[in-house]
PDB file of C-alpha atoms in Angstrom:
ATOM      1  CA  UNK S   1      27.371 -23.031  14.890  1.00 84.00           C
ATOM      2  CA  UNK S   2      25.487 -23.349  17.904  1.00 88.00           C
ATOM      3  CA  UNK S   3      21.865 -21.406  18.717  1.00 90.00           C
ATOM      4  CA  UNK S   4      23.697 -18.363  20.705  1.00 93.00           C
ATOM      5  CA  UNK S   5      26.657 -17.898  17.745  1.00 94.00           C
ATOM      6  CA  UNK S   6      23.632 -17.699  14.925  1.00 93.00           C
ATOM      7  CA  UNK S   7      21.609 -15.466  17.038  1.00 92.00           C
ATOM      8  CA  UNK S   8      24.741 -13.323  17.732  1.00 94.00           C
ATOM      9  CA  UNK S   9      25.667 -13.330  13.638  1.00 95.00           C
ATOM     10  CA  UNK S  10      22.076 -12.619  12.359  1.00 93.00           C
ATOM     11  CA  UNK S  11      21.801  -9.848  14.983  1.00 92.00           C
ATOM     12  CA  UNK S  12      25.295  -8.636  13.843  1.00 95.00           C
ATOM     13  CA  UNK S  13      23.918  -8.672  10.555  1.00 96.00           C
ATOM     14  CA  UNK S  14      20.639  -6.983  10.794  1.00 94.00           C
ATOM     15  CA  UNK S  15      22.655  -4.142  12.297  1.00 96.00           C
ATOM     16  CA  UNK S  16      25.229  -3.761   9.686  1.00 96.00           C
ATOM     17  CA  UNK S  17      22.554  -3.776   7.470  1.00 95.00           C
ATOM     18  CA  UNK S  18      19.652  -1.487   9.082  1.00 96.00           C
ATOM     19  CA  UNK S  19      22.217   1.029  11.046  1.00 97.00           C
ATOM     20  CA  UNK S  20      21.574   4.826   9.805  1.00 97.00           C
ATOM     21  CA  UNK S  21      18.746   3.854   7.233  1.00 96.00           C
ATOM     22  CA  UNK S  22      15.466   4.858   7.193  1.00 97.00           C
ATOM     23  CA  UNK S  23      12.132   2.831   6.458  1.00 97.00           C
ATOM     24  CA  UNK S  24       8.848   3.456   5.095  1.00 98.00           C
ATOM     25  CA  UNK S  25       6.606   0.480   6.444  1.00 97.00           C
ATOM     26  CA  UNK S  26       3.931  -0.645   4.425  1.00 97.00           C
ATOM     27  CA  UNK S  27       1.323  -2.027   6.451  1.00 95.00           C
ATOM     28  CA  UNK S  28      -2.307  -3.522   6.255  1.00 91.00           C
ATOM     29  CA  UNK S  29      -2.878  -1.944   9.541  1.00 92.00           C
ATOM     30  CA  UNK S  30      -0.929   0.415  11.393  1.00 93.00           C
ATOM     31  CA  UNK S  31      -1.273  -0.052  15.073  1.00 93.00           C
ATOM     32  CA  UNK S  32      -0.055  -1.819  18.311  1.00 93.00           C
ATOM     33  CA  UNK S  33       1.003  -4.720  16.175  1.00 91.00           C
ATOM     34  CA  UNK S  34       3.852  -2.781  14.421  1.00 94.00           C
ATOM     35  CA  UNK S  35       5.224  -0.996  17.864  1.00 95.00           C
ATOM     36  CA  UNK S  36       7.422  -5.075  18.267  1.00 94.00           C
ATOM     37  CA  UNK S  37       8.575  -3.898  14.267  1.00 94.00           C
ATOM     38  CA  UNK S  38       9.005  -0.501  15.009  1.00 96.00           C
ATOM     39  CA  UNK S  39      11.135  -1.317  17.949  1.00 95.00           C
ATOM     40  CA  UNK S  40      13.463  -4.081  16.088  1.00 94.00           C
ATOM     41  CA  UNK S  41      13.961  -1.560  13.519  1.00 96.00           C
ATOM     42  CA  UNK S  42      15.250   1.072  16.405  1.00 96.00           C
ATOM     43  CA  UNK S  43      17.188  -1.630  18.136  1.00 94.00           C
ATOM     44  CA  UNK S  44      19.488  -2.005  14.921  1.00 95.00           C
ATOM     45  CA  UNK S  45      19.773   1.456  14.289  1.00 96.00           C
ATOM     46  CA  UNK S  46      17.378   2.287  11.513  1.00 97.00           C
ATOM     47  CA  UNK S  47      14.719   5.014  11.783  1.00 96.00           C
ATOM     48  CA  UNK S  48      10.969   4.723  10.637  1.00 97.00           C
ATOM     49  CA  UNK S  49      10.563   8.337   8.278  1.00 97.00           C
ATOM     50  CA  UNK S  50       7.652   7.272   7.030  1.00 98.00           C
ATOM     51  CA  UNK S  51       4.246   4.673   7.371  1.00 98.00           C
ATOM     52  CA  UNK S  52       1.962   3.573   4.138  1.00 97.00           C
ATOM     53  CA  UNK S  53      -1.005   1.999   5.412  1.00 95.00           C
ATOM     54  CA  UNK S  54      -4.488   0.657   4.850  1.00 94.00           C
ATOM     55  CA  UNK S  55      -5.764   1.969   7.904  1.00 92.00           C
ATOM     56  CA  UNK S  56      -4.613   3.491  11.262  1.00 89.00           C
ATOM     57  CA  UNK S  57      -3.218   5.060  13.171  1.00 93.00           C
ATOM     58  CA  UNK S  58      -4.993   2.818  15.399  1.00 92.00           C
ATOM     59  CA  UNK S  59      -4.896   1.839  19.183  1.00 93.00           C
ATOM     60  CA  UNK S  60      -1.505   1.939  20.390  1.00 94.00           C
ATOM     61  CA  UNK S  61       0.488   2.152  17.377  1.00 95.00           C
ATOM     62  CA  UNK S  62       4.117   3.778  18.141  1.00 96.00           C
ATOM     63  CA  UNK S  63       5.388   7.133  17.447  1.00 94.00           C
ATOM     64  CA  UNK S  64       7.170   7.252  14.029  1.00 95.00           C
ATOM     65  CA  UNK S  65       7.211   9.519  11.094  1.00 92.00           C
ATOM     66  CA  UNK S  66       4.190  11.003   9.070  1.00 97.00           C
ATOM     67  CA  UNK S  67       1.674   8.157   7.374  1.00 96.00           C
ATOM     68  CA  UNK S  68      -0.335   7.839   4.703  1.00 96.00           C
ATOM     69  CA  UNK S  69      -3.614   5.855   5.948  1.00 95.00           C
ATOM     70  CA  UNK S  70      -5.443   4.982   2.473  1.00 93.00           C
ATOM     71  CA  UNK S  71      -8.770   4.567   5.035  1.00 89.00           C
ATOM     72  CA  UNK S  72      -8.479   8.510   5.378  1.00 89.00           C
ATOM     73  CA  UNK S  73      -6.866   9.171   1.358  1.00 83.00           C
ATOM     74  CA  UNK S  74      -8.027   6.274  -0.772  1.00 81.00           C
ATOM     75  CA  UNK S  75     -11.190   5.195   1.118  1.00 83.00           C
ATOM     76  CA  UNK S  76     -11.780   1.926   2.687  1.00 89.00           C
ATOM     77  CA  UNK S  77      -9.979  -0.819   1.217  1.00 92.00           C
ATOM     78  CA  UNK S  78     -10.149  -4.320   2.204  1.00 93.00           C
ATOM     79  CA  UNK S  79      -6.427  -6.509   2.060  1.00 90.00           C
ATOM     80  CA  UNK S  80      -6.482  -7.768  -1.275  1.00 91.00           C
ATOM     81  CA  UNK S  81      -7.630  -4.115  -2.964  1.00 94.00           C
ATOM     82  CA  UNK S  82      -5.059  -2.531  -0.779  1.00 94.00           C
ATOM     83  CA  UNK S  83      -2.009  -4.845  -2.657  1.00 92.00           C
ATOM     84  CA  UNK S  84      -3.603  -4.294  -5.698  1.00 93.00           C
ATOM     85  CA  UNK S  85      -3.248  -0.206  -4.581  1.00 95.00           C
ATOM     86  CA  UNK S  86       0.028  -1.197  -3.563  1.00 95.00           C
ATOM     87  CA  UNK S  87       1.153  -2.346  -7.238  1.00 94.00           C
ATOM     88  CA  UNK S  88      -0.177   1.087  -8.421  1.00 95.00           C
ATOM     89  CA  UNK S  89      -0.072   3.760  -6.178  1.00 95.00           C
ATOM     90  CA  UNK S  90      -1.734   6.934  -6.717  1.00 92.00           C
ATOM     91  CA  UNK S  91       0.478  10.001  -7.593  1.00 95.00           C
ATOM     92  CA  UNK S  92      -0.619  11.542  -4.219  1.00 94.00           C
ATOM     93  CA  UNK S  93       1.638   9.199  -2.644  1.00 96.00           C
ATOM     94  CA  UNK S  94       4.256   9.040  -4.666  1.00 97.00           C
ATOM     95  CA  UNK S  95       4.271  13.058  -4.785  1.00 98.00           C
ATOM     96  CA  UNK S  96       4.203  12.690  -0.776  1.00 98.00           C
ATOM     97  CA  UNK S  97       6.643  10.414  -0.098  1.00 98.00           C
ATOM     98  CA  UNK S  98       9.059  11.788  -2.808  1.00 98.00           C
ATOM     99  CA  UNK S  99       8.993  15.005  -0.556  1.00 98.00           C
ATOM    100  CA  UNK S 100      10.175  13.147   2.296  1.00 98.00           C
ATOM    101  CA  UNK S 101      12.394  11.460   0.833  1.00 98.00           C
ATOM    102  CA  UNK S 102      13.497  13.237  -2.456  1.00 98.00           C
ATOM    103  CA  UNK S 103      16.715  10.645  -3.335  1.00 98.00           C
ATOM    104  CA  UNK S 104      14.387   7.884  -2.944  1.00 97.00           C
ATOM    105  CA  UNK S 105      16.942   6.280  -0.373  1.00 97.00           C
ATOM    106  CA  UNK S 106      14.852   5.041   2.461  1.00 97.00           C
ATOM    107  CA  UNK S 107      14.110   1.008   2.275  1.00 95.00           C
ATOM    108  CA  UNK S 108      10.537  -0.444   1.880  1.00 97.00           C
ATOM    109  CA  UNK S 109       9.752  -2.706   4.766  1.00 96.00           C
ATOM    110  CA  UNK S 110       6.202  -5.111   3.647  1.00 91.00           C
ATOM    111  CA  UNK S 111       4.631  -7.918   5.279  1.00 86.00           C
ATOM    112  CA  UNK S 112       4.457 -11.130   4.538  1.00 82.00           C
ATOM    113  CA  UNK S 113       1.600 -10.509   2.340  1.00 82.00           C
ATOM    114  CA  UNK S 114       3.194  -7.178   0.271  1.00 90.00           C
ATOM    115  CA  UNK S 115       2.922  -8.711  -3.096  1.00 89.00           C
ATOM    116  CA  UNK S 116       5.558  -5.889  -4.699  1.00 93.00           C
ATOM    117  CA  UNK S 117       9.511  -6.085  -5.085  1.00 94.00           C
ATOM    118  CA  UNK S 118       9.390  -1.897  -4.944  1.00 95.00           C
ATOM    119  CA  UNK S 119       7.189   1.154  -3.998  1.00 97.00           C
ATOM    120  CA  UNK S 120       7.340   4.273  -5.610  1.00 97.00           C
ATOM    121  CA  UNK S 121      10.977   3.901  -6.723  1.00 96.00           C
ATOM    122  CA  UNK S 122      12.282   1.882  -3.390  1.00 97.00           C
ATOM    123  CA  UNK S 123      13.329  -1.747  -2.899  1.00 95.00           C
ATOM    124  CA  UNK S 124      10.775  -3.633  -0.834  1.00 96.00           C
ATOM    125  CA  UNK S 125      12.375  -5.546   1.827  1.00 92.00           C
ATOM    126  CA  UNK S 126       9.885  -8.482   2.706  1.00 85.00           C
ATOM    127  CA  UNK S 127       7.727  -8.978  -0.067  1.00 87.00           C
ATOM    128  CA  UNK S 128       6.076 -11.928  -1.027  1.00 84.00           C
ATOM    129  CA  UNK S 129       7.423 -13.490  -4.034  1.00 85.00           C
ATOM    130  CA  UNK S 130       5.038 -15.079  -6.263  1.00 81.00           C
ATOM    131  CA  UNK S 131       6.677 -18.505  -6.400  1.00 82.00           C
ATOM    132  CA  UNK S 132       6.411 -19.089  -2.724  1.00 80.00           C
ATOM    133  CA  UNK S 133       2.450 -19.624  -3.214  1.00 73.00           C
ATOM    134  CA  UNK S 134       3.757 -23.371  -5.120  1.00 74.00           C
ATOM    135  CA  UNK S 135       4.926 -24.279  -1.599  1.00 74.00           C
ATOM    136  CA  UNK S 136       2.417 -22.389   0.526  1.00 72.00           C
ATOM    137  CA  UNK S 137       0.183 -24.815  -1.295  1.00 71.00           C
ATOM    138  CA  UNK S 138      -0.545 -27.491   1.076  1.00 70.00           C
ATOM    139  CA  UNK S 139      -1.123 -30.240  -1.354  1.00 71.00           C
ATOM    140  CA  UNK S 140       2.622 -29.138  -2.757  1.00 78.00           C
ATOM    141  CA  UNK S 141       4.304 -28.750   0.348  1.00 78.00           C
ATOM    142  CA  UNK S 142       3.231 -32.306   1.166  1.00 80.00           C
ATOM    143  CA  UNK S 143       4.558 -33.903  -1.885  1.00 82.00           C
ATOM    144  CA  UNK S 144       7.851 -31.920  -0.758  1.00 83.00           C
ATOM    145  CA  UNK S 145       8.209 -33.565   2.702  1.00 82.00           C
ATOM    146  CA  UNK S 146       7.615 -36.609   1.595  1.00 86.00           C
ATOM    147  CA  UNK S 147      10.124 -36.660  -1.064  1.00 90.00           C
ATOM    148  CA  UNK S 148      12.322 -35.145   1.972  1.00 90.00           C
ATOM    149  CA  UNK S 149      11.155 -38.436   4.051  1.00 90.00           C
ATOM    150  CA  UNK S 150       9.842 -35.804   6.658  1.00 87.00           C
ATOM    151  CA  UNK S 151       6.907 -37.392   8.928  1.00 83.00           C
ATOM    152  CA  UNK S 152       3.915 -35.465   8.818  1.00 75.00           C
ATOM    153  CA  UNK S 153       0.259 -36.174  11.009  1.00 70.00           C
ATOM    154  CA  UNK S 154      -2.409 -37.853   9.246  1.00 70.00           C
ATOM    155  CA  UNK S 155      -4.275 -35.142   6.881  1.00 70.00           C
ATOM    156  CA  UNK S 156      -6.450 -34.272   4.317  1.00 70.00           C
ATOM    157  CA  UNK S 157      -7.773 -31.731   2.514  1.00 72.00           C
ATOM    158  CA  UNK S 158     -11.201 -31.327   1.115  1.00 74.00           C
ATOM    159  CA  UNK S 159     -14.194 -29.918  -0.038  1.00 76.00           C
ATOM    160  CA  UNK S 160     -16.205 -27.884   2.879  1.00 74.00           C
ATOM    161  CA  UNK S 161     -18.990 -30.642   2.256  1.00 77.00           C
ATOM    162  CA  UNK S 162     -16.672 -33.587   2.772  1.00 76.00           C
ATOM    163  CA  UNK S 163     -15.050 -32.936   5.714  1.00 71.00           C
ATOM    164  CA  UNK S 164     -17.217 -35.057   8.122  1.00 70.00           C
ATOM    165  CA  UNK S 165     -16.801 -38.259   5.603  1.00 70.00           C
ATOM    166  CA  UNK S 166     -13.572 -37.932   5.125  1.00 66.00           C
ATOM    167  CA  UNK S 167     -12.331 -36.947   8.673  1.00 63.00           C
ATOM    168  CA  UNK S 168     -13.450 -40.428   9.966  1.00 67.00           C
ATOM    169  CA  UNK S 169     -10.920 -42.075   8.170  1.00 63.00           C
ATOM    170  CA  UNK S 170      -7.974 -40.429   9.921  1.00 64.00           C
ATOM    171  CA  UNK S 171      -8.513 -41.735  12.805  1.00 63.00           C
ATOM    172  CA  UNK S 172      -7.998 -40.366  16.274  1.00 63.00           C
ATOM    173  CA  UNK S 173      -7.954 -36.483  15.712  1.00 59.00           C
ATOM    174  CA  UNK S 174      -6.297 -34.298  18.311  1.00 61.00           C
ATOM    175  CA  UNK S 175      -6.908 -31.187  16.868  1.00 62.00           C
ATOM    176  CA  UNK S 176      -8.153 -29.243  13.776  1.00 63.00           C
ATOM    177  CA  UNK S 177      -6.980 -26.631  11.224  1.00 64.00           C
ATOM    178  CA  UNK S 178      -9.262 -25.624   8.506  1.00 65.00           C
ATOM    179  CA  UNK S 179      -9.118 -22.924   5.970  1.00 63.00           C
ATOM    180  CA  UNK S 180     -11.746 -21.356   3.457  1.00 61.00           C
ATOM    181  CA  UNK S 181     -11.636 -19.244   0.472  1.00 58.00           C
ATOM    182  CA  UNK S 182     -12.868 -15.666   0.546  1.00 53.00           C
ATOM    183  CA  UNK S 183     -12.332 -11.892  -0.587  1.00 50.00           C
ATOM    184  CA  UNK S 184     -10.969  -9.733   2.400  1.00 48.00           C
ATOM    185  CA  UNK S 185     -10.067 -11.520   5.861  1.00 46.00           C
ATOM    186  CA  UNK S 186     -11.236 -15.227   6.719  1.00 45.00           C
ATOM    187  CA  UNK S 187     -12.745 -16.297   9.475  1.00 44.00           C
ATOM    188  CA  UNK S 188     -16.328 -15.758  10.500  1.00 43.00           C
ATOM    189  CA  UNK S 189     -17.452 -15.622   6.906  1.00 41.00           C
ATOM    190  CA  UNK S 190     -19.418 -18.626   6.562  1.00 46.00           C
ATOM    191  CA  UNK S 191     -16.070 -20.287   4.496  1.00 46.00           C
ATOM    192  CA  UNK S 192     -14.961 -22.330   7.502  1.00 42.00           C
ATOM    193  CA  UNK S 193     -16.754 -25.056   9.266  1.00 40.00           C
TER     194      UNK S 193
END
């Protein structure tokens, strides 16, 4: 099958599935970033009824249904408490959402980060499964390719203090990811050097 027939069969297939349902979005954020979302969603016939989100509406976010911002119900919550909130919802929510959608038909739509296969009684469609974090792992993944026999860059991984002791034996670097440990989003927080 060549690039154009996939594209043309996944679209096909998105539609079939998506045409006449509605969503409730569950978000870390609701606001320009989820108008690209909100307009795939449209484009295969599906309607947003509803959004569940740690914050927003913010700047630009699209028109959709009613929301439930947990900054403005549940206070503010950073990532990590909100997916913890999201694997035990208060009853406000539920009570909410069951009133918009009583048969409990419309489809949970997560990000890759939603840690839960359902939300108050509805499938979650793009959760994060718990045994993807084995693989996610870059010290796994590795092993993986290389049992594959897929090339990869020189690397390593280390300790914050190691890095400039153990980057001079990779050689020449062209470039630089690094990655630190903390509580609500990284970057900035003194975990990356």
């Amino acid at each position: 099958m060549n690039p154009t027939e996939l594209t043309e069969t996944v679209t096909r297939a998105l539609r079939r599935f998506w045409a006449g349902r509605r969503a409730v979005l569950l978000l870390d954020d609701f606001d320009h970033r989820a108008r690209s979302l909100v307009d795939e969603l449209r484009v295969c016939g599906a309607e947003v009824g509803a959004v569940v989100a740690r914050t927003g509406p913010g700047p630009g976010a699209p028109r959709v249904g009613p929301g439930w911002y947990c900054s403005d119900s549940e206070g503010e919550l950073t990532r990590p408490e909100f997916e913890a909130w999201l694997r035990d919802p208060s009853a406000g929510v539920r009570d909410w959402l069951d009133g918009l959608d009583p048969a409990r038909a419309w489809v949970a739509l997560g990000t890759p980060r939603t840690g839960v296969a359902e939300f108050c009684g509805r499938p979650v469609h793009g959760w994060r499964r718990p045994e993807w974090a084995a693989v996610e792992d870059k010290t796994t993944i590795d092993r993986m390719w290389e049992a594959a026999g897929v090339a990869s860059p020189p690397h390593f991984v280390a300790a914050v203090d190691e890095l400039s002791r153990v980057a001079s034996g990779v050689g020449r670097v062209a470039g630089m990811v690094g990655a630190g440990g903390s509580a609500g989003v990284a970057g900035g927080l003194g975990t990356d050097r």
